[in-house]
PDB file of C-alpha atoms in Angstrom:
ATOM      1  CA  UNK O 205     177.996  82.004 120.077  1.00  0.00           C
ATOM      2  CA  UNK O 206     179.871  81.594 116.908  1.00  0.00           C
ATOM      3  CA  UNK O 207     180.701  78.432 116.122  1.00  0.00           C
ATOM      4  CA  UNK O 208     184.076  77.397 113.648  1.00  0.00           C
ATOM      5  CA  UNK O 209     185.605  73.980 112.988  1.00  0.00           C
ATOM      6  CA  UNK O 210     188.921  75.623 113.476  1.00  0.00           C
ATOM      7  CA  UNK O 211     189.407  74.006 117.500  1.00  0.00           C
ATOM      8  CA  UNK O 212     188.929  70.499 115.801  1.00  0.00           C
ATOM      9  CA  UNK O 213     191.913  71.359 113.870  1.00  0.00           C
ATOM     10  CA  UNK O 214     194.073  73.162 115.908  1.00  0.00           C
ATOM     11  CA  UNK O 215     193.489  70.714 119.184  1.00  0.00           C
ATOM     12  CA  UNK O 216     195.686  68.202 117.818  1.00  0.00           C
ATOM     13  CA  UNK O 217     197.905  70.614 116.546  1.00  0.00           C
ATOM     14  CA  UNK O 218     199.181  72.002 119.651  1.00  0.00           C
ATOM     15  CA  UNK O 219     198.685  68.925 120.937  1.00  0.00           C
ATOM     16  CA  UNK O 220     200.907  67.719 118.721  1.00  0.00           C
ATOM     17  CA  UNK O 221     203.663  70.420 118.727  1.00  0.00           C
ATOM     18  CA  UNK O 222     203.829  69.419 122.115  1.00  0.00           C
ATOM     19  CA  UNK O 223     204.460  66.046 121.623  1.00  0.00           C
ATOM     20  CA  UNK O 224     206.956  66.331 118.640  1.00  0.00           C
ATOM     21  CA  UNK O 225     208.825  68.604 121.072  1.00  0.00           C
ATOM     22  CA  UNK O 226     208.882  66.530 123.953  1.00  0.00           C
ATOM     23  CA  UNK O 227     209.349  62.674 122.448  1.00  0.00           C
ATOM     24  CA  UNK O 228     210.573  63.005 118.488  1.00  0.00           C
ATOM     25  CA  UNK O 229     213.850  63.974 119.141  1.00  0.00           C
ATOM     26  CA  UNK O 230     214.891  60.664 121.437  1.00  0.00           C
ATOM     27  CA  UNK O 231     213.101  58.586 119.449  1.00  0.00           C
ATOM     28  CA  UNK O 232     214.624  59.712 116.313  1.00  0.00           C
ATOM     29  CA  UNK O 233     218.234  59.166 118.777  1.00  0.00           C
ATOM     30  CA  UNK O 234     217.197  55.936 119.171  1.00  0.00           C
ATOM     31  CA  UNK O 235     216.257  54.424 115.549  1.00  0.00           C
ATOM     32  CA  UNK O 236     219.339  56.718 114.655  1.00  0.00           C
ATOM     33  CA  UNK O 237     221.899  54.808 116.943  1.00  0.00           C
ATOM     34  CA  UNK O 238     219.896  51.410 115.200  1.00  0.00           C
ATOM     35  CA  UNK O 239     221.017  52.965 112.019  1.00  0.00           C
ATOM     36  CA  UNK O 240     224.731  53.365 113.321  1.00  0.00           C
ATOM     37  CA  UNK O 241     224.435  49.469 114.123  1.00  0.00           C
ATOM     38  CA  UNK O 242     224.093  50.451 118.128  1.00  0.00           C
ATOM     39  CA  UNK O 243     220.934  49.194 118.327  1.00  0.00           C
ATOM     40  CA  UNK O 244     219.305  49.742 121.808  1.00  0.00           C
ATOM     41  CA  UNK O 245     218.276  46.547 123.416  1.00  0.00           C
ATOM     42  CA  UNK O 246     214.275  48.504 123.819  1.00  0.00           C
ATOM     43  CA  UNK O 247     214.448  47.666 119.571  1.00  0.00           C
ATOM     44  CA  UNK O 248     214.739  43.935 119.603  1.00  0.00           C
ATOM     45  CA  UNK O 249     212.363  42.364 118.462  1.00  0.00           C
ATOM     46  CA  UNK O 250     210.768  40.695 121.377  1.00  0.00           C
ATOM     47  CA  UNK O 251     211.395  43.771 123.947  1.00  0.00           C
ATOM     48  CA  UNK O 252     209.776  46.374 121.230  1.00  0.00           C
ATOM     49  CA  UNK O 253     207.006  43.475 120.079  1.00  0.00           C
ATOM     50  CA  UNK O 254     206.149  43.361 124.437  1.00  0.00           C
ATOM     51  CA  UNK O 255     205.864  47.004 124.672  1.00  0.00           C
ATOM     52  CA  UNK O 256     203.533  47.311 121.158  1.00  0.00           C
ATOM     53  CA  UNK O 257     201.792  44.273 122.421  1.00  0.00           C
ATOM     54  CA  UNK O 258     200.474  46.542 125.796  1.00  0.00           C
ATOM     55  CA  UNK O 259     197.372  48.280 126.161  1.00  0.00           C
ATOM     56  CA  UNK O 260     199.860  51.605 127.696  1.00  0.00           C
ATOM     57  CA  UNK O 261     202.210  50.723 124.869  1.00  0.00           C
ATOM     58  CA  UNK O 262     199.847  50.736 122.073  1.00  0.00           C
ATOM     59  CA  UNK O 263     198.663  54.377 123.702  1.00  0.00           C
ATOM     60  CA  UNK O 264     201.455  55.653 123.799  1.00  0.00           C
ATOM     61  CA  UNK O 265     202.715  54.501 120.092  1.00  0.00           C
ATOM     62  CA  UNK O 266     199.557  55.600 118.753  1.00  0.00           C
ATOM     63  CA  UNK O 267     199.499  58.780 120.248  1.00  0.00           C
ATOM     64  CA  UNK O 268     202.910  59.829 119.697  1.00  0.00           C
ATOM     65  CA  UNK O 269     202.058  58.944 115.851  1.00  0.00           C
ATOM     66  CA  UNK O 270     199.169  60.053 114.783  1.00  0.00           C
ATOM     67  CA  UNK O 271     199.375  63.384 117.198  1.00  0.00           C
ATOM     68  CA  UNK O 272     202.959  64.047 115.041  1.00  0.00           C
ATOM     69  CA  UNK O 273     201.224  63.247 111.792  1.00  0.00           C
ATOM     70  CA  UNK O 274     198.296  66.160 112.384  1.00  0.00           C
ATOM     71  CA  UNK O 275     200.527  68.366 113.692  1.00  0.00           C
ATOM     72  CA  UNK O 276     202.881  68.575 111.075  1.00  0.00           C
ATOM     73  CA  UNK O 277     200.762  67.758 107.895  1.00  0.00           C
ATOM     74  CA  UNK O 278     199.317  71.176 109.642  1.00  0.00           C
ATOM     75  CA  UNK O 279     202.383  73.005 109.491  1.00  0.00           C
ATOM     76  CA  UNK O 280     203.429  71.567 106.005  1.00  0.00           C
ATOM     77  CA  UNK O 281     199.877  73.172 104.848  1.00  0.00           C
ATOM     78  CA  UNK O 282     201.225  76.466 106.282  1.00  0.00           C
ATOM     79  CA  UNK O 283     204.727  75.791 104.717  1.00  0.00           C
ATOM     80  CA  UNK O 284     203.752  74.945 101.348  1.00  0.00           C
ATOM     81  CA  UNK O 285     201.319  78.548 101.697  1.00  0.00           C
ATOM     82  CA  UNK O 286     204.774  80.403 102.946  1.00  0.00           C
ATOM     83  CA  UNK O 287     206.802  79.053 100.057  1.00  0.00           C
ATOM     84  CA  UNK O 288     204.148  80.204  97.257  1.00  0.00           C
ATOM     85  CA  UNK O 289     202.109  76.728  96.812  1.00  0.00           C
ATOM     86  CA  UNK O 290     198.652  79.069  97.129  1.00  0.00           C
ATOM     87  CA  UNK O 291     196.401  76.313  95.924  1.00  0.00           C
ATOM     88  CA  UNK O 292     195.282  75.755 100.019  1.00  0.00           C
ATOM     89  CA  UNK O 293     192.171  73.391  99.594  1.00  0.00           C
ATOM     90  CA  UNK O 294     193.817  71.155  97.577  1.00  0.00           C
ATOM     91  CA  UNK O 295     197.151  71.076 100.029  1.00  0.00           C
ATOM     92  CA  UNK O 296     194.985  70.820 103.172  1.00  0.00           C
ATOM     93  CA  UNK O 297     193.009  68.130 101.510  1.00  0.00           C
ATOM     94  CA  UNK O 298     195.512  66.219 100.520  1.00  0.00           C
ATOM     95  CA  UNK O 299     197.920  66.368 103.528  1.00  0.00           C
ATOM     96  CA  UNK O 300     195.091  66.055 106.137  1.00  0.00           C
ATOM     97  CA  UNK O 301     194.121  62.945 104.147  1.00  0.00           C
ATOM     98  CA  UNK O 302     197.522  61.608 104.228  1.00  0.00           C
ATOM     99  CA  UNK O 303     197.657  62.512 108.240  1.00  0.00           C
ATOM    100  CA  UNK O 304     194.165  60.392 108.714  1.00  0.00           C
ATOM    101  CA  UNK O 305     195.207  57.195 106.643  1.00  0.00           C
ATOM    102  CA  UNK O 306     198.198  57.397 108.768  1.00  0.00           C
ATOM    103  CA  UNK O 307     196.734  57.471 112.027  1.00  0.00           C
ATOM    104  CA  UNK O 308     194.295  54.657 111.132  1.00  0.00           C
ATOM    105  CA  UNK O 309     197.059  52.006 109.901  1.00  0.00           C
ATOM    106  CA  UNK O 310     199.399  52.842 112.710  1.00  0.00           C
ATOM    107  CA  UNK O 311     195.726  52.028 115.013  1.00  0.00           C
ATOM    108  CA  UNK O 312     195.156  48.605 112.151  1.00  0.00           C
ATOM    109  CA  UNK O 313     198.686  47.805 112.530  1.00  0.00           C
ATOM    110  CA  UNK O 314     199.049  47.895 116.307  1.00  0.00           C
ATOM    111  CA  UNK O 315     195.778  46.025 116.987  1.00  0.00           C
ATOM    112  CA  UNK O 316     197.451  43.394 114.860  1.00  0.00           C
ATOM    113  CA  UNK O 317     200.547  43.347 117.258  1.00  0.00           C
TER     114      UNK O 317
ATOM    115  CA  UNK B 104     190.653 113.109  92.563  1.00  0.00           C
ATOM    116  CA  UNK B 105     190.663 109.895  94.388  1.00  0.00           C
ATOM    117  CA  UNK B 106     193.142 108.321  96.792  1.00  0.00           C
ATOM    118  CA  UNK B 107     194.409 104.683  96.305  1.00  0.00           C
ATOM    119  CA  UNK B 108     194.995 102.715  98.478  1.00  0.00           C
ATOM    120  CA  UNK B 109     198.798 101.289  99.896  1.00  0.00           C
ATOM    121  CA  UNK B 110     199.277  97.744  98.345  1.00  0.00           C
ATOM    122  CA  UNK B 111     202.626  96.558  98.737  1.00  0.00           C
ATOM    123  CA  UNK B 112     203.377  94.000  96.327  1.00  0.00           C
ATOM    124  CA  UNK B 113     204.649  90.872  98.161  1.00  0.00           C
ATOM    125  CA  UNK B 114     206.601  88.378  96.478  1.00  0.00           C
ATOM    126  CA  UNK B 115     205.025  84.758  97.013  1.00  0.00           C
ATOM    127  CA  UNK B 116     207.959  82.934  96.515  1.00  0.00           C
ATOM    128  CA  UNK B 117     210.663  84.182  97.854  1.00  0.00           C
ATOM    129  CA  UNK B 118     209.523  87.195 100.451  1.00  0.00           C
ATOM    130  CA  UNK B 119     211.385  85.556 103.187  1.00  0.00           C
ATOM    131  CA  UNK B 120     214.821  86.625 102.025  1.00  0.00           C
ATOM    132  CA  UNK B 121     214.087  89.873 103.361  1.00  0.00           C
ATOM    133  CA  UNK B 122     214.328  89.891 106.826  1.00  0.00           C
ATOM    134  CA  UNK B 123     216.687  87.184 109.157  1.00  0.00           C
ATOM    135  CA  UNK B 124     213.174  87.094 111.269  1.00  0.00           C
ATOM    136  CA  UNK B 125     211.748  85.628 108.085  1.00  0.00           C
ATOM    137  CA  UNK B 126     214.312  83.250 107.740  1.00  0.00           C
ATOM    138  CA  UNK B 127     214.257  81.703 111.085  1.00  0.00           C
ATOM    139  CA  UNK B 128     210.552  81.463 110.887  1.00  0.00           C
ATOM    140  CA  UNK B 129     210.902  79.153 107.918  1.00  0.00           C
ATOM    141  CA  UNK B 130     213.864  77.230 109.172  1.00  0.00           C
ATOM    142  CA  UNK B 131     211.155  76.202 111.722  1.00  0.00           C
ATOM    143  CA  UNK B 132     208.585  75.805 109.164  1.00  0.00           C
ATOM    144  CA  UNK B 133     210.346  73.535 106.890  1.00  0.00           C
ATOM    145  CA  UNK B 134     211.535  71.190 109.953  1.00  0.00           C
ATOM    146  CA  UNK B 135     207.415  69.794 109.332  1.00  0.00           C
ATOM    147  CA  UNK B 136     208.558  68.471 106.580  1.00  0.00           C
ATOM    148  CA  UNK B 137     211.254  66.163 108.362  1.00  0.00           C
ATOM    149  CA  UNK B 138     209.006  64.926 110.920  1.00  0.00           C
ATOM    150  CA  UNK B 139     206.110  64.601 108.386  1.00  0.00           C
ATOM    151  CA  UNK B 140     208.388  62.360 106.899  1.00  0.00           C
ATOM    152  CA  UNK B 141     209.552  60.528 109.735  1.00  0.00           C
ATOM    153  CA  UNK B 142     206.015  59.899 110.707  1.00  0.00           C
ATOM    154  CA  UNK B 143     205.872  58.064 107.368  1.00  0.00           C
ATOM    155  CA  UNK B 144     208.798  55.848 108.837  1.00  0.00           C
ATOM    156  CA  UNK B 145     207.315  54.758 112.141  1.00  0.00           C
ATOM    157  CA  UNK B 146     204.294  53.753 110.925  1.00  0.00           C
ATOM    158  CA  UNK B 147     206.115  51.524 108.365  1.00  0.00           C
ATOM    159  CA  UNK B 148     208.115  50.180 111.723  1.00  0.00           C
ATOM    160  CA  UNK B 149     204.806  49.365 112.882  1.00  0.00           C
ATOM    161  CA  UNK B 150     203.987  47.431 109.766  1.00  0.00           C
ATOM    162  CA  UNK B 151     206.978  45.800 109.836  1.00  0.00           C
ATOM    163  CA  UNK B 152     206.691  45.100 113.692  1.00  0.00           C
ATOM    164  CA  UNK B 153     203.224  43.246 113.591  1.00  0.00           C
ATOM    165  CA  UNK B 154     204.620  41.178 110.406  1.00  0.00           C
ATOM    166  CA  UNK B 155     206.934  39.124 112.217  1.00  0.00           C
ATOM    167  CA  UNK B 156     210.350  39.066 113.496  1.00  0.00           C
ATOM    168  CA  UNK B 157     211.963  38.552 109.950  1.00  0.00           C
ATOM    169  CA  UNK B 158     210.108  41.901 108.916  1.00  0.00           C
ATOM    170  CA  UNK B 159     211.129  43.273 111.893  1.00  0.00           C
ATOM    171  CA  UNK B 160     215.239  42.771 111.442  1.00  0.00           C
ATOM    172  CA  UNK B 161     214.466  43.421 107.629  1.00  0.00           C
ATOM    173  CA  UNK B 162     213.636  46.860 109.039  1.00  0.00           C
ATOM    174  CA  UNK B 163     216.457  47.621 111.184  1.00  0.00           C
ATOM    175  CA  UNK B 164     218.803  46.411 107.979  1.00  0.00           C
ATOM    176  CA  UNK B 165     217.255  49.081 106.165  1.00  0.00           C
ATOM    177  CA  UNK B 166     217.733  51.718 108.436  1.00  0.00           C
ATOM    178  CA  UNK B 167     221.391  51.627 108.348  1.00  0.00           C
ATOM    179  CA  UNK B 168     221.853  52.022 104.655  1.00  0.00           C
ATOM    180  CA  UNK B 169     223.503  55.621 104.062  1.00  0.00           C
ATOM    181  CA  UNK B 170     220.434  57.368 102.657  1.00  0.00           C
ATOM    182  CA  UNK B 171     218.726  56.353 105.788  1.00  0.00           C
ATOM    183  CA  UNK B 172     221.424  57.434 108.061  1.00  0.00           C
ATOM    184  CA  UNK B 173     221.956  61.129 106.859  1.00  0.00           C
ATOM    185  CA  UNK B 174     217.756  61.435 106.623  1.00  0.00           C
ATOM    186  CA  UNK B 175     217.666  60.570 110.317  1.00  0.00           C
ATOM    187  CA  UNK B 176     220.758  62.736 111.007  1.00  0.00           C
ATOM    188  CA  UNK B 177     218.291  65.439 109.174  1.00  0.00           C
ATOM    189  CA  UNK B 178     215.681  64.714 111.243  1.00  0.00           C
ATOM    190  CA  UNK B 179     217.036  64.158 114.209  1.00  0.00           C
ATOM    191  CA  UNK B 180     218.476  67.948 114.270  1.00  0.00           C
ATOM    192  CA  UNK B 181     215.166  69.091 112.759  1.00  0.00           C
ATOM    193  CA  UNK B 182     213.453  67.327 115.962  1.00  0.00           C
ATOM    194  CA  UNK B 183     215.974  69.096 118.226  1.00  0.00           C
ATOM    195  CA  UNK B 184     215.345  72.553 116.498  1.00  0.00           C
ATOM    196  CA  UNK B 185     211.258  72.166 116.845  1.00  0.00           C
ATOM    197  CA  UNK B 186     211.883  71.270 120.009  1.00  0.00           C
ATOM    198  CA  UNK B 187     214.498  74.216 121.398  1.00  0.00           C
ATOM    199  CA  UNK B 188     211.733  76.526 119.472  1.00  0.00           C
ATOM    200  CA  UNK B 189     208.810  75.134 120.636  1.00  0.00           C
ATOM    201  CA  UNK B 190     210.100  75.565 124.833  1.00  0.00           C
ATOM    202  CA  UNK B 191     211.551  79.565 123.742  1.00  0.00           C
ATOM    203  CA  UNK B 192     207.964  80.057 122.852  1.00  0.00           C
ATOM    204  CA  UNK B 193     206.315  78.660 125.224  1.00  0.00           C
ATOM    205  CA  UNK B 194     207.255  81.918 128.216  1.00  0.00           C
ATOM    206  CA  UNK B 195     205.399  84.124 125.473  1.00  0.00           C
ATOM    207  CA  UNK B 196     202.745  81.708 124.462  1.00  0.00           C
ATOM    208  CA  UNK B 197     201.469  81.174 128.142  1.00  0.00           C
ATOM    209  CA  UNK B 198     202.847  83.388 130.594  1.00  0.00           C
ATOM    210  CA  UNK B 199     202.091  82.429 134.020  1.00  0.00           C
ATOM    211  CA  UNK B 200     200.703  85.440 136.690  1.00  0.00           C
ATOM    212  CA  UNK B 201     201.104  85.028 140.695  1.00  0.00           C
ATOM    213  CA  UNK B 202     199.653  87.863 142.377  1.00  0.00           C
ATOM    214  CA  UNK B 203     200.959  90.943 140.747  1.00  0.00           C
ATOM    215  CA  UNK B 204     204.088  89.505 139.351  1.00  0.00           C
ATOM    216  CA  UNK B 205     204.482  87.183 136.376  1.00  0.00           C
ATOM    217  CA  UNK B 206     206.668  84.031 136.700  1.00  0.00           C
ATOM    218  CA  UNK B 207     210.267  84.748 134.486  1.00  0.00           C
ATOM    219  CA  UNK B 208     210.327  83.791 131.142  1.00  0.00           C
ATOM    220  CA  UNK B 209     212.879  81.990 131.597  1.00  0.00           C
ATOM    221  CA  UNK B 210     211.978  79.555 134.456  1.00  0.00           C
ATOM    222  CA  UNK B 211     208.858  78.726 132.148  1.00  0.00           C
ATOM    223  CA  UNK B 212     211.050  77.799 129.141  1.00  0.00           C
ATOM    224  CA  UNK B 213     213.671  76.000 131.359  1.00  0.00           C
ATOM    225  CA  UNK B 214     211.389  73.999 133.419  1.00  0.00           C
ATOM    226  CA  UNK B 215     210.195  72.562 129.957  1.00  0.00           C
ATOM    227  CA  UNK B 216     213.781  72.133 129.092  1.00  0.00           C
ATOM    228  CA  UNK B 217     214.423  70.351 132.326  1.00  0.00           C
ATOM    229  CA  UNK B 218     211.049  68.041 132.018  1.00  0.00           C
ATOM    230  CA  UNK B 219     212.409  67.362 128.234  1.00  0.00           C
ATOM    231  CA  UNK B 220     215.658  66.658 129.558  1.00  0.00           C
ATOM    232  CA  UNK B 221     214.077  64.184 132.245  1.00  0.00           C
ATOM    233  CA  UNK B 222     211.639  62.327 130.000  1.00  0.00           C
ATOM    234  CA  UNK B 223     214.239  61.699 127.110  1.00  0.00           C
ATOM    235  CA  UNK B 224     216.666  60.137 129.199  1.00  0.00           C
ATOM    236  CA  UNK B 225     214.249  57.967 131.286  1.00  0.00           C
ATOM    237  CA  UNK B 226     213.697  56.658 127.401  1.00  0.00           C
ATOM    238  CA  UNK B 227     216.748  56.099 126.823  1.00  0.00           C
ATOM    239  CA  UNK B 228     216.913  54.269 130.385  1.00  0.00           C
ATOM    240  CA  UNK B 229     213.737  52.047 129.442  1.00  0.00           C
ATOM    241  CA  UNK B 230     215.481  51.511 125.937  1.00  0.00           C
ATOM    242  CA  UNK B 231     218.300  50.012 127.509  1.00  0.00           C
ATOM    243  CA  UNK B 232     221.019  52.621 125.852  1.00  0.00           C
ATOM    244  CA  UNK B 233     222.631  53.234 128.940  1.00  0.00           C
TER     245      UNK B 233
END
């Protein structure tokens, strides 16, 4: 059976297409109406702090996260190939980095909460 | 005599000006770059979150300075635009089979619409918006 690192990779990126698709867009509509000064009583402090604070909430938060930050350092890999940046170890490197730092302080950050 | 082979010289930079095809397949591509970014900005939310409640409304201050507001706006139509894609695909990326038939295309793409539809208002619900 061959074997290829490639389903460690792409799990979490379909994975994570799936969840940009389904929960980016209303929670960029929500910190969006925050930026328009409507902020939605789920931001306060102490409602948002409760939620973070929850063993589902701190699932969720962390899987929405660091799902989105695979999936698209991922596609920015593919992007930067598409737009002429050919130098791909270096780009994968770098961004896949950048998507693993990420995950681990949004995980340091919510066991603080 | 020998025969060459075909190479057609592609241009690296700037090959997808030649087909409209091209050019919505990097529309899509270059949305990673807004939620890439926007990833950056919830897990500074985070940061500020767990540092207290005067980190916390120093956060939401900062999100509704102008540059903030039109990178959202940005991002909030490159979210939409992933998302629209990502459902049209989804008919040809797994097409379901009963019997001898296969399900329409477009029942698989709107029931994801309609689940999208479902889950981002119950947010909204939860969030208190509405």
């Amino acid at each position: 059976m061959a074997k290829s690192h490639k389903p460690v990779v792409w799990f979490p990126f379909a994975a994570g297409g799936t969840v940009i698709a389904f929960c980016i867009p209303v929670i960029v509509l929500l910190t969006f109406l925050a930026a328009l000064g409507h902020v939605p009583a789920g931001l306060s402090y102490e409602k948002l702090h409760a939620f973070a604070a929850s063993g589902i909430g701190k699932l969720v938060l962390f899987g929405v996260i660091a799902l989105s930050a695979w999936s698209s350092a991922h596609r920015l890999r593919c992007t930067c190939y598409d737009f002429g940046l050919r130098a791909d170890t270096l780009v994968a490197t770098v961004l896949y980095v950048a998507a693993i730092v990420g995950s681990i302080a949004a995980a340091l950050f919510l066991l603080r909460i | 005599m020998s025969r060459r082979p075909l190479i057609r010289e592609v241009p690296p930079t700037s090959w997808y000006f030649r087909q409209p095809r091209y050019l919505r397949y990097m529309s899509r591509e270059i949305t990673s770059i807004f939620i890439g970014a926007y990833c950056v900005l919830l897990v500074v939310g985070l940061q500020r979150l767990a540092a207290g409640p005067a980190a916390w409304e120093g956060f939401l201050a900062a999100l509704k300075s102008p540059a903030s507001i039109v990178f959202q706006f940005l991002c909030l139509v490159a979210a939409v635009y992933h998302a629209a894609t990502w459902f049209n695909a989804t008919q040809k990326a797994m097409p379901i089979q009963i019997g001898e038939d296969f399900v329409p295309g477009n029942l698989i793409s709107g029931a994801h619409y309609a689940a999208w539809a479902v889950l981002s208002f119950g947010v909204l619900f939860l969030a208190g918006v509405f």
